[in-house]
Amino acid sequence: MARAATTTDAFNAIAEPRRRDIIEALACGPRNVGQLVDVLGQSQPLVSKHLRVLREVGIVRVTDRGRQRFYELDANALRPVHAWTSRFERLWNERFDRMDEVLARLDDEG
């Protein structure tokens, strides 16, 4: 089966680790491309390419301030990802609780 385009939805957009790095950098507040290049240690064309994908999906929006463009995170676009991953939170919590019980038993026995 062919892979979906990266601009189809948030899931496909964040599948790329460098885009997740950009999202993390923007979680601290708006930044221009130069600041993102410095923070991420990536080339300007590469950062711009990934910003374009994130903009098309709606995860990032751009604001012009004078001659500079600032990019900021629109976390609402990540809601589908959060909704999907949160379904697994209970599963992991249950597994960690069971692990805690096993470790407590081992500690009591030792």
Backbone as a printed PyTorch tensor [residue, N CA C, xyz], in Angstrom:
tensor([[[  0.8330,  -1.1640,   0.0000],
         [  0.0000,   0.0000,   0.0000],
         [  0.8920,   1.2460,   0.0000]],

        [[  0.5370,   2.2280,  -0.7910],
         [  1.3110,   3.4630,  -0.8680],
         [  1.1210,   4.2720,   0.4050]],

        [[  2.1890,   4.9310,   0.8070],
         [  2.1290,   5.7700,   1.9970],
         [  1.3860,   7.0650,   1.6980]],

        [[  0.6230,   7.5500,   2.6510],
         [ -0.1290,   8.7970,   2.4780],
         [  0.8300,   9.9780,   2.4160]],

        [[  0.4160,  11.0140,   1.7360],
         [  1.2280,  12.2260,   1.6320],
         [  1.4220,  12.8400,   3.0080]],

        [[  2.5650,  13.4850,   3.1920],
         [  2.8700,  14.0710,   4.4960],
         [  1.9220,  15.1990,   4.8630]],

        [[  1.2450,  15.7650,   3.8610],
         [  0.3360,  16.8720,   4.1480],
         [ -1.1080,  16.4140,   4.2910]],

        [[ -1.3150,  15.1170,   4.4150],
         [ -2.6610,  14.5860,   4.5650],
         [ -3.2500,  14.9250,   5.9280]],

        [[ -2.4780,  14.7030,   6.9850],
         [ -2.9580,  14.9560,   8.3360],
         [ -1.7810,  15.0820,   9.2900]],

        [[ -2.0970,  15.3760,  10.5410],
         [ -1.0540,  15.5840,  11.5510],
         [ -0.2150,  14.3330,  11.7580]],

        [[ -0.8210,  13.1580,  11.6940],
         [ -0.0800,  11.9140,  11.9080],
         [  1.0450,  11.7590,  10.8910]],

        [[  0.7380,  11.9910,   9.6330],
         [  1.7620,  11.8670,   8.5980],
         [  2.8150,  12.9700,   8.7210]],

        [[  2.3770,  14.1550,   9.0950],
         [  3.3280,  15.2620,   9.2200],
         [  4.3290,  15.0210,  10.3400]],

        [[  3.8740,  14.4860,  11.4800],
         [  4.7900,  14.3020,  12.6040],
         [  5.5570,  12.9880,  12.5340]],

        [[  5.3400,  12.2190,  11.4970],
         [  6.0900,  10.9700,  11.3390],
         [  7.5730,  11.2460,  11.1210]],

        [[  7.9060,  12.4090,  10.6330],
         [  9.2920,  12.8060,  10.3720],
         [  9.9050,  13.3830,  11.6490]],

        [[ 10.9870,  12.7760,  12.1510],
         [ 11.5950,  13.2450,  13.4140],
         [ 12.0010,  14.7140,  13.4070]],

        [[ 12.4730,  15.2250,  12.2720],
         [ 12.8870,  16.6360,  12.2370],
         [ 11.6970,  17.5670,  12.3940]],

        [[ 10.5270,  17.1390,  11.9270],
         [  9.3320,  17.9560,  12.1330],
         [  8.9330,  17.9530,  13.5980]],

        [[  9.1030,  16.8240,  14.2520],
         [  8.8220,  16.7830,  15.6940],
         [  9.7890,  17.7010,  16.4360]],

        [[ 11.0400,  17.7700,  15.9890],
         [ 12.0100,  18.6890,  16.6010],
         [ 11.5550,  20.1350,  16.4410]],

        [[ 11.0290,  20.4710,  15.2730],
         [ 10.5340,  21.8310,  15.0310],
         [  9.3510,  22.1170,  15.9500]],

        [[  8.4520,  21.1660,  16.0870],
         [  7.2920,  21.3420,  16.9730],
         [  7.7580,  21.5900,  18.4030]],

        [[  8.7460,  20.8120,  18.8540],
         [  9.2730,  21.0120,  20.2110],
         [  9.8930,  22.3910,  20.3630]],

        [[ 10.6310,  22.8330,  19.3490],
         [ 11.2540,  24.1590,  19.4130],
         [ 10.1970,  25.2550,  19.4570]],

        [[  9.1170,  25.0780,  18.7140],
         [  8.0600,  26.0870,  18.6820],
         [  7.1770,  26.0370,  19.9190]],

        [[  7.2430,  24.9660,  20.6790],
         [  6.4760,  24.8870,  21.9220],
         [  6.9520,  25.9410,  22.9150]],

        [[  8.1760,  26.4160,  22.7410],
         [  8.7340,  27.4570,  23.6180],
         [  8.2740,  28.8490,  23.2090]],

        [[  7.6650,  28.9700,  22.0480],
         [  7.1990,  30.2650,  21.5640],
         [  7.5550,  30.4670,  20.1120]],

        [[  7.0180,  31.5350,  19.5160],
         [  7.2660,  31.8130,  18.0970],
         [  8.7480,  32.0320,  17.8090]],

        [[  9.1610,  31.5910,  16.6380],
         [ 10.5520,  31.7700,  16.1950],
         [ 10.5600,  32.0170,  14.6910]],

        [[ 11.5900,  32.7220,  14.2410],
         [ 11.7590,  32.8630,  12.7990],
         [ 12.6390,  31.7160,  12.2910]],

        [[ 12.7780,  31.6190,  10.9890],
         [ 13.5320,  30.5040,  10.4100],
         [ 14.9730,  30.4960,  10.9060]],

        [[ 15.5910,  31.6590,  10.9790],
         [ 16.9750,  31.7350,  11.4360],
         [ 17.1470,  31.1860,  12.8380]],

        [[ 16.2150,  31.5070,  13.7110],
         [ 16.2720,  30.9870,  15.0820],
         [ 16.0970,  29.4760,  15.1020]],

        [[ 15.1910,  28.9700,  14.2740],
         [ 14.9960,  27.5210,  14.2020],
         [ 16.2350,  26.8180,  13.6580]],

        [[ 16.8600,  27.4160,  12.6660],
         [ 18.1000,  26.8540,  12.1120],
         [ 19.1510,  26.7500,  13.2030]],

        [[ 19.2870,  27.8170,  13.9930],
         [ 20.2750,  27.8190,  15.0740],
         [ 19.9590,  26.7620,  16.1390]],

        [[ 18.7010,  26.6990,  16.5550],
         [ 18.2970,  25.7690,  17.6080],
         [ 18.4430,  24.3250,  17.1540]],

        [[ 18.0630,  24.0540,  15.9160],
         [ 18.0180,  22.6800,  15.4290],
         [ 19.3140,  22.2140,  14.7880]],

        [[ 20.1650,  23.1460,  14.3920],
         [ 21.4140,  22.7660,  13.7310],
         [ 21.1810,  22.1460,  12.3610]],

        [[ 20.1170,  22.5720,  11.6880],
         [ 19.7960,  22.0790,  10.3600],
         [ 19.9120,  23.2230,   9.3650]],

        [[ 20.0100,  22.8830,   8.0990],
         [ 20.1310,  23.9160,   7.0730],
         [ 18.8140,  24.6680,   6.9160]],

        [[ 18.9160,  25.9010,   6.4480],
         [ 17.7230,  26.7230,   6.2570],
         [ 16.7670,  26.1040,   5.2370]],

        [[ 17.2580,  25.5910,   4.0930],
         [ 16.3080,  24.9800,   3.1540],
         [ 15.5610,  23.7840,   3.7580]],

        [[ 16.2430,  22.9890,   4.5660],
         [ 15.6020,  21.8290,   5.1810],
         [ 14.5430,  22.2640,   6.1930]],

        [[ 14.8740,  23.2430,   7.0130],
         [ 13.9080,  23.7500,   8.0020],
         [ 12.6950,  24.3320,   7.2780]],

        [[ 12.9360,  25.1080,   6.2250],
         [ 11.8290,  25.7080,   5.4720],
         [ 10.9400,  24.6510,   4.8430]],

        [[ 11.5490,  23.5920,   4.3330],
         [ 10.7840,  22.4950,   3.7290],
         [  9.8430,  21.8670,   4.7660]],

        [[ 10.3680,  21.6020,   5.9480],
         [  9.5560,  20.9790,   6.9870],
         [  8.4970,  21.9500,   7.5280]],

        [[  8.8360,  23.2300,   7.6090],
         [  7.8440,  24.2210,   8.0390],
         [  6.6760,  24.2880,   7.0580]],

        [[  6.9670,  24.1540,   5.7780],
         [  5.9120,  24.1800,   4.7650],
         [  4.9190,  23.0430,   5.0060]],

        [[  5.4410,  21.8520,   5.2610],
         [  4.5640,  20.7020,   5.5260],
         [  3.7330,  20.9570,   6.7740]],

        [[  4.3630,  21.4300,   7.8300],
         [  3.6430,  21.6830,   9.0860],
         [  2.5920,  22.7760,   8.9170]],

        [[  2.8870,  23.7660,   8.0800],
         [  1.9010,  24.8240,   7.7920],
         [  0.7120,  24.2600,   7.0210]],

        [[  0.9810,  23.4340,   6.0320],
         [ -0.0990,  22.8940,   5.2020],
         [ -1.0630,  22.0280,   6.0100]],

        [[ -0.5540,  21.3690,   7.0370],
         [ -1.3910,  20.5320,   7.8900],
         [ -2.0880,  21.3730,   8.9650]],

        [[ -1.5690,  22.5600,   9.2340],
         [ -2.1680,  23.4420,  10.2260],
         [ -1.5230,  23.3840,  11.5930]],

        [[ -0.4200,  22.6440,  11.7130],
         [  0.2690,  22.5370,  13.0060],
         [  1.0380,  23.8230,  13.3120]],

        [[  1.4680,  24.5020,  12.2700],
         [  2.2370,  25.7360,  12.4060],
         [  1.5340,  26.8310,  11.6120]],

        [[  1.4950,  28.0220,  12.1950],
         [  0.9930,  29.1730,  11.4450],
         [  2.0930,  30.2280,  11.4000]],

        [[  2.0110,  31.0840,  10.4140],
         [  3.0550,  32.0820,  10.1950],
         [  2.4680,  33.4800,  10.3500]],

        [[  3.2690,  34.3560,  10.9320],
         [  2.8880,  35.7450,  11.1210],
         [  4.0190,  36.6170,  10.6030]],

        [[  3.6890,  37.6000,   9.7910],
         [  4.6890,  38.5460,   9.3110],
         [  4.8320,  39.6720,  10.3210]],

        [[  6.0800,  39.9250,  10.7020],
         [  6.4120,  41.0430,  11.6040],
         [  7.4850,  41.8440,  10.9260]],

        [[  7.0580,  42.8950,  10.2740],
         [  8.0130,  43.6710,   9.5020],
         [  8.5120,  42.8290,   8.3370]],

        [[  9.8200,  42.6840,   8.2570],
         [ 10.4100,  41.9120,   7.1680],
         [ 10.6430,  40.4510,   7.5380]],

        [[ 10.2740,  40.0680,   8.7370],
         [ 10.5030,  38.6980,   9.1830],
         [  9.1880,  37.9390,   9.3070]],

        [[  9.3110,  36.6420,   9.1040],
         [  8.1630,  35.7480,   9.2790],
         [  8.4250,  34.9120,  10.5230]],

        [[  7.4590,  34.9190,  11.4290],
         [  7.5740,  34.1240,  12.6490],
         [  6.5890,  32.9630,  12.5830]],

        [[  7.0870,  31.8240,  13.0040],
         [  6.2960,  30.6000,  13.0030],
         [  5.9230,  30.2640,  14.4350]],

        [[  4.6680,  29.8630,  14.6100],
         [  4.2400,  29.4620,  15.9440],
         [  3.3670,  28.2270,  15.8510]],

        [[  3.3830,  27.5000,  16.9320],
         [  2.6650,  26.2430,  17.0260],
         [  1.1740,  26.4850,  17.1890]],

        [[  0.3650,  25.7420,  16.4590],
         [ -1.0830,  25.7280,  16.6670],
         [ -1.4160,  24.3370,  17.1910]],

        [[ -1.3940,  24.2000,  18.4950],
         [ -1.5430,  22.8950,  19.1380],
         [ -2.8960,  22.2530,  18.8550]],

        [[ -3.8900,  23.0300,  18.4720],
         [ -5.1980,  22.4490,  18.1570],
         [ -5.1020,  21.4200,  17.0360]],

        [[ -4.1750,  21.6130,  16.1350],
         [ -4.0090,  20.6680,  15.0230],
         [ -3.4660,  19.3260,  15.5020]],

        [[ -2.9000,  19.3000,  16.7100],
         [ -2.3650,  18.0510,  17.2600],
         [ -3.4010,  17.2910,  18.0920]],

        [[ -4.5980,  17.8140,  18.2230],
         [ -5.6390,  17.1400,  19.0170],
         [ -5.9210,  15.7170,  18.5530]],

        [[ -5.9990,  15.4530,  17.2410],
         [ -6.2470,  14.0630,  16.8330],
         [ -5.1480,  13.1070,  17.2990]],

        [[ -3.9190,  13.5830,  17.3080],
         [ -2.8010,  12.7470,  17.7740],
         [ -2.9510,  12.4910,  19.2670]],

        [[ -3.2580,  13.5330,  20.0170],
         [ -3.4430,  13.3910,  21.4560],
         [ -4.6020,  12.4530,  21.7630]],

        [[ -5.7040,  12.6190,  21.0490],
         [ -6.8770,  11.7690,  21.2890],
         [ -6.5440,  10.3010,  21.0340]],

        [[ -5.7960,  10.0450,  19.9930],
         [ -5.4630,   8.6620,  19.6630],
         [ -4.4880,   8.0730,  20.6830]],

        [[ -3.4260,   8.8060,  21.0180],
         [ -2.4260,   8.2760,  21.9490],
         [ -2.9690,   8.1730,  23.3650]],

        [[ -3.9050,   9.0320,  23.7410],
         [ -4.4350,   8.9780,  25.1050],
         [ -5.2270,   7.6970,  25.3560]],

        [[ -5.6950,   7.0540,  24.2900],
         [ -6.3980,   5.7780,  24.4640],
         [ -5.4700,   4.7040,  25.0220]],

        [[ -4.1900,   4.8810,  24.8410],
         [ -3.2310,   3.8950,  25.3190],
         [ -2.7080,   4.2070,  26.7190]],

        [[ -3.0420,   5.3700,  27.2240],
         [ -2.5660,   5.7750,  28.5470],
         [ -3.0210,   4.7960,  29.6300]],

        [[ -4.2830,   4.3980,  29.5880],
         [ -4.7930,   3.4480,  30.5820],
         [ -4.0420,   2.1230,  30.5060]],

        [[ -3.8090,   1.6550,  29.3030],
         [ -3.0770,   0.4080,  29.1080],
         [ -1.6940,   0.4760,  29.7510]],

        [[ -0.9610,   1.5440,  29.4870],
         [  0.3830,   1.6760,  30.0550],
         [  0.3390,   1.8360,  31.5640]],

        [[ -0.6240,   2.5910,  32.0690],
         [ -0.7520,   2.7510,  33.5210],
         [ -1.0240,   1.4150,  34.1960]],

        [[ -1.8730,   0.6040,  33.5890],
         [ -2.1540,  -0.7160,  34.1490],
         [ -0.9040,  -1.5820,  34.1580]],

        [[ -0.1430,  -1.5270,  33.0920],
         [  1.0930,  -2.3240,  33.0230],
         [  2.1110,  -1.8530,  34.0560]],

        [[  2.2390,  -0.5560,  34.2310],
         [  3.1730,  -0.0510,  35.2400],
         [  2.7080,  -0.4090,  36.6480]],

        [[  1.4010,  -0.3710,  36.8690],
         [  0.8720,  -0.7700,  38.1780],
         [  1.2040,  -2.2310,  38.4690]],

        [[  1.0250,  -3.1050,  37.4720],
         [  1.3590,  -4.5250,  37.6530],
         [  2.8540,  -4.6990,  37.9100]],

        [[  3.6750,  -3.9390,  37.2150],
         [  5.1160,  -4.0160,  37.4220],
         [  5.4680,  -3.5790,  38.8430]],

        [[  4.8200,  -2.5180,  39.3220],
         [  5.0510,  -2.0680,  40.6980],
         [  4.6960,  -3.1600,  41.7010]],

        [[  3.5870,  -3.8720,  41.4410],
         [  3.1750,  -4.9570,  42.3290],
         [  4.2060,  -6.0860,  42.3420]],

        [[  4.7020,  -6.4520,  41.1820],
         [  5.7130,  -7.5050,  41.0980],
         [  6.9800,  -7.0740,  41.8130]],

        [[  7.4040,  -5.8600,  41.6020],
         [  8.6150,  -5.3710,  42.2600],
         [  8.4420,  -5.3130,  43.7740]],

        [[  7.2540,  -4.9260,  44.2340],
         [  6.9950,  -4.8990,  45.6720],
         [  7.0510,  -6.3020,  46.2590]],

        [[  6.4760,  -7.2800,  45.5550],
         [  6.5240,  -8.6710,  46.0290],
         [  7.9620,  -9.1720,  46.0960]],

        [[  8.7390,  -8.8690,  45.0730],
         [ 10.1420,  -9.2930,  45.0470],
         [ 10.9160,  -8.6480,  46.1940]],

        [[ 10.6060,  -7.3920,  46.4730],
         [ 11.2710,  -6.6810,  47.5590],
         [ 10.9030,  -7.3020,  48.9100]],

        [[  9.6350,  -7.6760,  49.0510],
         [  9.1820,  -8.3160,  50.2900],
         [  9.8350,  -9.6860,  50.4910]],

        [[ 10.0410, -10.3990,  49.3820],
         [ 10.6400, -11.7300,  49.4530],
         [ 12.1390, -11.6720,  49.7080]],

        [[ 12.7420, -10.5860,  49.3030],
         [ 14.2040, -10.4890,  49.3870],
         [ 14.6480,  -9.9520,  50.6440]]])
